[in-house]
PDB file of C-alpha atoms in Angstrom:
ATOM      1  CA  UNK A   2      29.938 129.710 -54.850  1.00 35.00           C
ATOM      2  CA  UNK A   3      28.883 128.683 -51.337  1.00 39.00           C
ATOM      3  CA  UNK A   4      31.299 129.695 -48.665  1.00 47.00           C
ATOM      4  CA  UNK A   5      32.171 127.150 -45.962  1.00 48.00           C
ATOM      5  CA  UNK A   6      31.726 129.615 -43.243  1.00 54.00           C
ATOM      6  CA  UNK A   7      27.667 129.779 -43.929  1.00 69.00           C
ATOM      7  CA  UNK A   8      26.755 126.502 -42.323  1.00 77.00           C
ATOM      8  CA  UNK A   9      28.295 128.228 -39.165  1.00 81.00           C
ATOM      9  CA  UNK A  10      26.315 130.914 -39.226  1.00 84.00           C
ATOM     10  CA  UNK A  11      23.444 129.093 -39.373  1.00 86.00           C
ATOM     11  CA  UNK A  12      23.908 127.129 -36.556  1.00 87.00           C
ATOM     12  CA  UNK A  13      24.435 130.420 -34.884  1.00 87.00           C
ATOM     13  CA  UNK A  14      21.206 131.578 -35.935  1.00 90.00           C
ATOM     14  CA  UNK A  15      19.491 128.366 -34.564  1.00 90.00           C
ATOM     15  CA  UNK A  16      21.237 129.292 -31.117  1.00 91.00           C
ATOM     16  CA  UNK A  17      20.046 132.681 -30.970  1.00 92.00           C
ATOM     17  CA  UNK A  18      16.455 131.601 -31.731  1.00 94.00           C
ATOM     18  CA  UNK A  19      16.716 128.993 -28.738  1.00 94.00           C
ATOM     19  CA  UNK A  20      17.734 131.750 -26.774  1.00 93.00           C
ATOM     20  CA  UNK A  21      14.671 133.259 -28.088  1.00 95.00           C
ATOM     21  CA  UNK A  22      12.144 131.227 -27.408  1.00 95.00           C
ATOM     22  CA  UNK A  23      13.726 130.065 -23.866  1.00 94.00           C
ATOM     23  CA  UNK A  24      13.263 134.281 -23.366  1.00 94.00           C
ATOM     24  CA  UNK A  25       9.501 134.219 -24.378  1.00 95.00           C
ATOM     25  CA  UNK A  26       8.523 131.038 -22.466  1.00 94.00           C
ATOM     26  CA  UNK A  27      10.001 132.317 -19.367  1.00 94.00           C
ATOM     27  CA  UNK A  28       7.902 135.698 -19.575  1.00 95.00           C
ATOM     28  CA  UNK A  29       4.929 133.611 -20.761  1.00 95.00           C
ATOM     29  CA  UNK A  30       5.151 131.037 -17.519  1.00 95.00           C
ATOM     30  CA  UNK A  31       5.784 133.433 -15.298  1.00 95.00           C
ATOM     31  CA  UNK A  32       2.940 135.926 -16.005  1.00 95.00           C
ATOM     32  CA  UNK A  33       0.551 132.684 -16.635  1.00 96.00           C
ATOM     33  CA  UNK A  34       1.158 131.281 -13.243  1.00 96.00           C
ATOM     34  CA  UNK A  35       0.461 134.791 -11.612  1.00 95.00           C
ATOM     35  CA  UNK A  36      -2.902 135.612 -13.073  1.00 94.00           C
ATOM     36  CA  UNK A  37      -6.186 134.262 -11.338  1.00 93.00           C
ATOM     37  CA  UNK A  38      -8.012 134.604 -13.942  1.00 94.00           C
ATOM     38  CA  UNK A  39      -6.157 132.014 -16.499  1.00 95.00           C
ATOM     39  CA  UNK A  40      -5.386 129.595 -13.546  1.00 95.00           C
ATOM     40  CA  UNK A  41      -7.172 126.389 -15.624  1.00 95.00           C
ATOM     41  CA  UNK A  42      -4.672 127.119 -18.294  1.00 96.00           C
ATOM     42  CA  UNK A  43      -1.782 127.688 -16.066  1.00 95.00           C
ATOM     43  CA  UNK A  44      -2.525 124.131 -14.562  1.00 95.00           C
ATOM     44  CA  UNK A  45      -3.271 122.572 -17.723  1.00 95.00           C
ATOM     45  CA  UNK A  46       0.067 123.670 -19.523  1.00 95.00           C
ATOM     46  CA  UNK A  47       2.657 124.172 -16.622  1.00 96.00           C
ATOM     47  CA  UNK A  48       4.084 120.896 -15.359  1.00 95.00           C
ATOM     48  CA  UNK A  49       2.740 120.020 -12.156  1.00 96.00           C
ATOM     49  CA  UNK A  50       5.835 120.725 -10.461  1.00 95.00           C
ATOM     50  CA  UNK A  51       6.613 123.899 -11.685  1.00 96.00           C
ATOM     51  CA  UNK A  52       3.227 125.666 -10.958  1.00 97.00           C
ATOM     52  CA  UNK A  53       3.594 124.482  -7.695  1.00 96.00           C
ATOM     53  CA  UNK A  54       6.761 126.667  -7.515  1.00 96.00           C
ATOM     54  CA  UNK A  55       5.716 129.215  -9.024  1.00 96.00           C
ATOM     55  CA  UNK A  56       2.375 129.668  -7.028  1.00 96.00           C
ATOM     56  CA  UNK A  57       5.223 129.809  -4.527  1.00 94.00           C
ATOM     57  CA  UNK A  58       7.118 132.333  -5.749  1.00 94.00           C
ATOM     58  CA  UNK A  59       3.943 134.302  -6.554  1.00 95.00           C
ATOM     59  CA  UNK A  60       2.990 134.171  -3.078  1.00 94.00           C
ATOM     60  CA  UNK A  61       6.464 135.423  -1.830  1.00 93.00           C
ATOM     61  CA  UNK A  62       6.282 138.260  -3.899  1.00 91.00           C
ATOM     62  CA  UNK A  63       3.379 139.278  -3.097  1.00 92.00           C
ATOM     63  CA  UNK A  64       3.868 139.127   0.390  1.00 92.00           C
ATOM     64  CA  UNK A  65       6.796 141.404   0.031  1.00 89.00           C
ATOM     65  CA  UNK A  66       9.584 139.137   1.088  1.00 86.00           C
ATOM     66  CA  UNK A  67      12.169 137.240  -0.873  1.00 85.00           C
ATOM     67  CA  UNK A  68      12.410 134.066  -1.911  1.00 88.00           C
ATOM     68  CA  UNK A  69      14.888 131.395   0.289  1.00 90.00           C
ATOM     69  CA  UNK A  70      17.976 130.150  -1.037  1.00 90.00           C
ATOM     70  CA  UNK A  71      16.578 126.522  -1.483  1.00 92.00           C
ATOM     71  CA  UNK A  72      13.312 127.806  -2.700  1.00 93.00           C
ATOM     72  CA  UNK A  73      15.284 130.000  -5.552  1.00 93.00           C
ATOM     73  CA  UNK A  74      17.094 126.234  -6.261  1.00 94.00           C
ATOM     74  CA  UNK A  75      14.377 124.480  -6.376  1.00 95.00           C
ATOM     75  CA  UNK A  76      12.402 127.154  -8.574  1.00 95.00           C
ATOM     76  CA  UNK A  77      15.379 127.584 -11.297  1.00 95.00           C
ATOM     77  CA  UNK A  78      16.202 123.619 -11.526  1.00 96.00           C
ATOM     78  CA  UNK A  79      12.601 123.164 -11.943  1.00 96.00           C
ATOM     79  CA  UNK A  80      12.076 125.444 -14.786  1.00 96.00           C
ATOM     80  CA  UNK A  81      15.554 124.463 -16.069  1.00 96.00           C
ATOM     81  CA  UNK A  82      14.920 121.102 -16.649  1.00 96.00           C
ATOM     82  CA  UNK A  83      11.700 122.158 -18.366  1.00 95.00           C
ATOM     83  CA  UNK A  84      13.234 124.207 -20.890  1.00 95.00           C
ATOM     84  CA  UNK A  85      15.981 121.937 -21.280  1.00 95.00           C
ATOM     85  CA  UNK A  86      13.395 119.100 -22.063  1.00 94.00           C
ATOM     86  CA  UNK A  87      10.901 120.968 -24.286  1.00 93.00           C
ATOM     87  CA  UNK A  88      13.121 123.560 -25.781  1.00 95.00           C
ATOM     88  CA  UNK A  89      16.685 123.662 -26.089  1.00 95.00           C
ATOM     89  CA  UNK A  90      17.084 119.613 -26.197  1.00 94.00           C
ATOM     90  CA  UNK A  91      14.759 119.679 -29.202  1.00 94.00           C
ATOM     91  CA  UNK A  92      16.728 122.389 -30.683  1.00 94.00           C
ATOM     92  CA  UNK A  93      19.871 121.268 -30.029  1.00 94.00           C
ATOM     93  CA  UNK A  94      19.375 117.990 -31.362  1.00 92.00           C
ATOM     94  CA  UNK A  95      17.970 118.940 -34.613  1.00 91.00           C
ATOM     95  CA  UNK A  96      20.464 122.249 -35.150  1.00 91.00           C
ATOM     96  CA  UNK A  97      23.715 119.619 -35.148  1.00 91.00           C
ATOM     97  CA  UNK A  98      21.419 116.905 -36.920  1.00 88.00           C
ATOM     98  CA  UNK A  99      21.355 119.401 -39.579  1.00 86.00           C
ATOM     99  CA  UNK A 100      25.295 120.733 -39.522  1.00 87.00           C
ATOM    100  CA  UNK A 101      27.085 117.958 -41.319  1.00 83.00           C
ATOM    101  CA  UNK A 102      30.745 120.058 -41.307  1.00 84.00           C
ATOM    102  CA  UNK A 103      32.738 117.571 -39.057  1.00 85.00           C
ATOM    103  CA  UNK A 104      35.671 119.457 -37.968  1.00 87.00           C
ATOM    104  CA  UNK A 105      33.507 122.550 -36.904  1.00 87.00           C
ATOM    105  CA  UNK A 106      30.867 120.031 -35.093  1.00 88.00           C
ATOM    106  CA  UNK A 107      33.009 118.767 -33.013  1.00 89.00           C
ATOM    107  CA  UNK A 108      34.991 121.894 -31.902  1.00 89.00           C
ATOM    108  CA  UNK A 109      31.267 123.086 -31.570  1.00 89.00           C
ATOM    109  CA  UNK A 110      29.922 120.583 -29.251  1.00 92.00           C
ATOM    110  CA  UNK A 111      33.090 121.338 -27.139  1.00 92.00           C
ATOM    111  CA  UNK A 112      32.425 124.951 -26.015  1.00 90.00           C
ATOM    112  CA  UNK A 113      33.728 126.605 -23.115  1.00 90.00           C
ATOM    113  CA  UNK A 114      30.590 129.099 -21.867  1.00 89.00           C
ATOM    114  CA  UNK A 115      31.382 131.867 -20.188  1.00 87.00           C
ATOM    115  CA  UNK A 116      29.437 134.317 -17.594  1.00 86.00           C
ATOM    116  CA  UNK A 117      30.474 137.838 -16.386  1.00 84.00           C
ATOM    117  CA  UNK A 118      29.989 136.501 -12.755  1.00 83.00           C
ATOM    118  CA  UNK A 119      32.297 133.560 -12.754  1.00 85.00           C
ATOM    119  CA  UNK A 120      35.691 133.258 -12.781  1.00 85.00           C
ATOM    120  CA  UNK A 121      36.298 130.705 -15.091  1.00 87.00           C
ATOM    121  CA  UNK A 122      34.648 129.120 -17.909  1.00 90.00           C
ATOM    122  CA  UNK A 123      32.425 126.069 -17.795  1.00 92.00           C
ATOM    123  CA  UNK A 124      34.109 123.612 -20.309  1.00 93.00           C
ATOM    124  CA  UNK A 125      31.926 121.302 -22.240  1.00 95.00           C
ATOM    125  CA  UNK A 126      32.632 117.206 -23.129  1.00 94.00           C
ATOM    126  CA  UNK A 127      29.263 117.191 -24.978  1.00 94.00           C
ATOM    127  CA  UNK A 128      26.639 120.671 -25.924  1.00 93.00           C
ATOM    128  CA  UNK A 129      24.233 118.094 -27.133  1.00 93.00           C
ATOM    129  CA  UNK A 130      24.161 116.088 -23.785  1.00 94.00           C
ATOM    130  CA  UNK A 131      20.890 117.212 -21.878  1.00 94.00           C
ATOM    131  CA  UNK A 132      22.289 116.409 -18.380  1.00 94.00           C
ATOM    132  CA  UNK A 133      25.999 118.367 -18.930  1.00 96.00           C
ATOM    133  CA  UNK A 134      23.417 121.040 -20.062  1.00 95.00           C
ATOM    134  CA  UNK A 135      21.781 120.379 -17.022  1.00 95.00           C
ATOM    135  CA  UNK A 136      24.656 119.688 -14.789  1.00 94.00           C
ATOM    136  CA  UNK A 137      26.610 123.216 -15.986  1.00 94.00           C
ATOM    137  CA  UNK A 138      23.332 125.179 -15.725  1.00 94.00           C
ATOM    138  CA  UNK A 139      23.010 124.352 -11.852  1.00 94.00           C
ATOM    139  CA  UNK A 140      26.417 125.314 -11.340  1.00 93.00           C
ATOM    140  CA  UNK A 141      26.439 128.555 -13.553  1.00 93.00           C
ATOM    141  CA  UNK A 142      23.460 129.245 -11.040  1.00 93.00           C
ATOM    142  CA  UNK A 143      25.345 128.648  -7.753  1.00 91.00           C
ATOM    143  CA  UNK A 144      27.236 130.855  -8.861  1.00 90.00           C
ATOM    144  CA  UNK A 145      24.918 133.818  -8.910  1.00 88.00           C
ATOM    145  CA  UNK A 146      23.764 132.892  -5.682  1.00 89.00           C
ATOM    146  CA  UNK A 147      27.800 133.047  -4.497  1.00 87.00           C
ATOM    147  CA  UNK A 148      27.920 136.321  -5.829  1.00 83.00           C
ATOM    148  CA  UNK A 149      24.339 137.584  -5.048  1.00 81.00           C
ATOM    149  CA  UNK A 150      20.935 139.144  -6.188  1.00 74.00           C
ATOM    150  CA  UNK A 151      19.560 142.274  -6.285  1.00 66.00           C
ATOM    151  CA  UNK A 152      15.900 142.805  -5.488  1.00 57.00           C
ATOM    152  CA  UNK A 153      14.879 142.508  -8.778  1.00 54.00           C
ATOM    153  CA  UNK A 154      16.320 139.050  -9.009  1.00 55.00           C
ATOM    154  CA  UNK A 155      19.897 139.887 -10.917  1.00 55.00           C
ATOM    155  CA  UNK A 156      22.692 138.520 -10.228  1.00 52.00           C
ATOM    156  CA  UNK A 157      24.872 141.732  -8.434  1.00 49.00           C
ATOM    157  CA  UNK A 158      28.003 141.540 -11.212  1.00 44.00           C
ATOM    158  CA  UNK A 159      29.816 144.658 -12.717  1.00 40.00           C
ATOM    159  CA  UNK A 160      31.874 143.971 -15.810  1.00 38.00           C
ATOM    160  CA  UNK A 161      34.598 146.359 -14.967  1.00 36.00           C
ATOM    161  CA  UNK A 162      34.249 147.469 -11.506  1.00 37.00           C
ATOM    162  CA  UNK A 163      32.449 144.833  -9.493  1.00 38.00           C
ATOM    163  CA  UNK A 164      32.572 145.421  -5.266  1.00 37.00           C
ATOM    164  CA  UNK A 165      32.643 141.453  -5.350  1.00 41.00           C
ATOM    165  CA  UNK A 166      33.861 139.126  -7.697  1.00 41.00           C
ATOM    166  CA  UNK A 167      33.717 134.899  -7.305  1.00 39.00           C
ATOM    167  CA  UNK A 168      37.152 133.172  -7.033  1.00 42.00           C
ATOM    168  CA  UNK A 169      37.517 129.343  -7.801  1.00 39.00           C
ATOM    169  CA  UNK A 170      40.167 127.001  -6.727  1.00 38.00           C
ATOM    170  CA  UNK A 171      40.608 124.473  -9.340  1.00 37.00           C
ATOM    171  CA  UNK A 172      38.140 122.000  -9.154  1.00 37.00           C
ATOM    172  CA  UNK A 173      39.662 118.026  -8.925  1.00 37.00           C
ATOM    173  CA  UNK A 174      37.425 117.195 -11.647  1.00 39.00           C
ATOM    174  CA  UNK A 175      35.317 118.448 -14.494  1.00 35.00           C
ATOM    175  CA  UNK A 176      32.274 117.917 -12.855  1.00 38.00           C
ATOM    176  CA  UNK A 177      29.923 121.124 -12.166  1.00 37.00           C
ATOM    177  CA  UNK A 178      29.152 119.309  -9.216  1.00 38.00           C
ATOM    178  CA  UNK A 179      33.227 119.787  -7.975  1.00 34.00           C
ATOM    179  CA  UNK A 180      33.462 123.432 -10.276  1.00 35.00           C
ATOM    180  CA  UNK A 181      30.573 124.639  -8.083  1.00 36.00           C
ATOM    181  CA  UNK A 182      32.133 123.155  -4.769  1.00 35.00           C
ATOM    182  CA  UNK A 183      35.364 125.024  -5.539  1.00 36.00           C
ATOM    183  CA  UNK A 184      33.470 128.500  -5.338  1.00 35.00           C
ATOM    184  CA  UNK A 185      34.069 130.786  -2.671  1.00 33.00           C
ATOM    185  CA  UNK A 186      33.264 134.967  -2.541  1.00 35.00           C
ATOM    186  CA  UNK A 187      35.402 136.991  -2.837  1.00 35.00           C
ATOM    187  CA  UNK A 188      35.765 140.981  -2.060  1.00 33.00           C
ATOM    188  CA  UNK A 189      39.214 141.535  -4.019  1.00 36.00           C
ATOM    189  CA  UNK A 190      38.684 143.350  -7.045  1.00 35.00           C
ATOM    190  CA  UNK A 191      38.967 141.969 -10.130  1.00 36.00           C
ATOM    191  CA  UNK A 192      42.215 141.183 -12.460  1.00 36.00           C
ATOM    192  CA  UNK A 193      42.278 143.703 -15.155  1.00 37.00           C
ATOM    193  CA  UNK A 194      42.299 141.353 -18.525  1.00 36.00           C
ATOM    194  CA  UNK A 195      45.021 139.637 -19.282  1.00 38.00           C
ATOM    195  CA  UNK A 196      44.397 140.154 -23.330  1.00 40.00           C
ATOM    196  CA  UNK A 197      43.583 143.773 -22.902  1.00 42.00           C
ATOM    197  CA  UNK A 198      44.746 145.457 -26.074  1.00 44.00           C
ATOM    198  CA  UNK A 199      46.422 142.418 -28.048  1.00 43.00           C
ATOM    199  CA  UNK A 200      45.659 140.788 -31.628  1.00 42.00           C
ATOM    200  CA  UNK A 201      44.870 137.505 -31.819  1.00 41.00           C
ATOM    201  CA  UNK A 202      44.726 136.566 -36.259  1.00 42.00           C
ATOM    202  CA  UNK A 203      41.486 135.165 -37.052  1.00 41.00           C
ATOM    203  CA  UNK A 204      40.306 132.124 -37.806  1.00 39.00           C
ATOM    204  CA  UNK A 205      36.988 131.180 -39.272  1.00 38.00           C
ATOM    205  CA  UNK A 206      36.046 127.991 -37.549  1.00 36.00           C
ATOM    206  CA  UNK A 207      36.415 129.694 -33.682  1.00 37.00           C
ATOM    207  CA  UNK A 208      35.128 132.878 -34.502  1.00 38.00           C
ATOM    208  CA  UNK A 209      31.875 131.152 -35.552  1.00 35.00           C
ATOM    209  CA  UNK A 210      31.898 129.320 -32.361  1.00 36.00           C
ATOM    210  CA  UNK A 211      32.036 132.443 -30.277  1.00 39.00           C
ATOM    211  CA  UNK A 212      29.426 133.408 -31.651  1.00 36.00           C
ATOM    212  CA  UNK A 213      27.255 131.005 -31.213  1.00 38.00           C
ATOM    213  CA  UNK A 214      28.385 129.835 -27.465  1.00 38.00           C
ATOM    214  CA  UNK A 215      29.872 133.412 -26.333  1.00 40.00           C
TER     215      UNK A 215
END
């Protein structure tokens, strides 16, 4: 007997291998772009736009200094885009082509992503929408530049006992254009969690999504 809770878990296996790949092609661009020596291939495969950021960035380093604030923009919506495009679109599209379990597709395509760093979730109308991906991406990463970076390029968050922690006033709209608007730093520490130590019964259909959106 097939239980109804597998097709779940296989879309949450299709997310993870996204996550995956994104991983692998961001490690692969980045050392690509940086080595003299494969330079024809970096040109050839990296869009145009892109290498020219990352020769950029490359350049920065290497000079010892840090990249600007609309440099690091312009570098991350660059490569966003790109991954969106070639990678996650593709496997987005063909991970709910294949998950035919209406109730849990549309909760599914309705997630609300979370990051340690912000102080609210980014609530989704559409997952399979390329520009919401887009649009919440750009404001998930304004967000790390609210709170800050260390040298090595992460965003400066503790889990329990961040120094600095990013408050939002409730945006007017939706939007991540308005969410990321409403962002402001903040030194207070943070709440302590409001669920800390309570039950909350299970339920098949949500867990699943968790799991596969956080």
């Amino acid at each position: 007997m097939v239980r109804a809770g597998w097709p779940l878990h296989a879309l949450a296996e299709t997310f993870r291998d996204i996550n995956r790949r994104v991983c692998v092609e961001t490690w692969f661009i980045y050392r690509l772009t940086s080595r003299d020596h494969l330079a024809a291939a970096a040109e050839r495969l990296v869009p145009a736009d892109l290498h020219a950021l990352m020769q950029q960035c490359h350049q920065v380093r290497r000079s010892g200094q840090g990249l600007s604030a609309d440099k690091r923009q312009a570098l991350f919506a660059a490569f966003f885009r790109w991954e969106q495009a070639e990678i996650v679109g593709p496997g987005v599209e063909q991970a709910f082509a294949a998950f035919d379990w209406t109730i849990a597709r549309r909760l599914a395509l309705k997630p609300r992503v979370a990051f340690a760093y912000l102080p609210a979730s980014l609530p989704f109308r559409d997952f399979a929408d390329t520009d919401e991906r887009v649009d919440k991406g750009l404001a998930a990463f304004a967000g790390g530049e609210c709170v800050g970076w260390d040298p090595g390029g992460t965003v400066v968050v503790r889990l329990r006992h961040n120094a600095r922690r990013v408050r939002a006033r409730p945006p007017p709209r939706t939007s991540a254009r308005c969410y990321t608007a409403s962002l402001t730093c903040s030194s207070r520490p943070p709440c302590k969690e409001r669920d800390h130590g309570r039950q909350r019964p299970h339920h098949p259909v949500r867990r699943a999504v968790r799991t596969v959106f956080g």
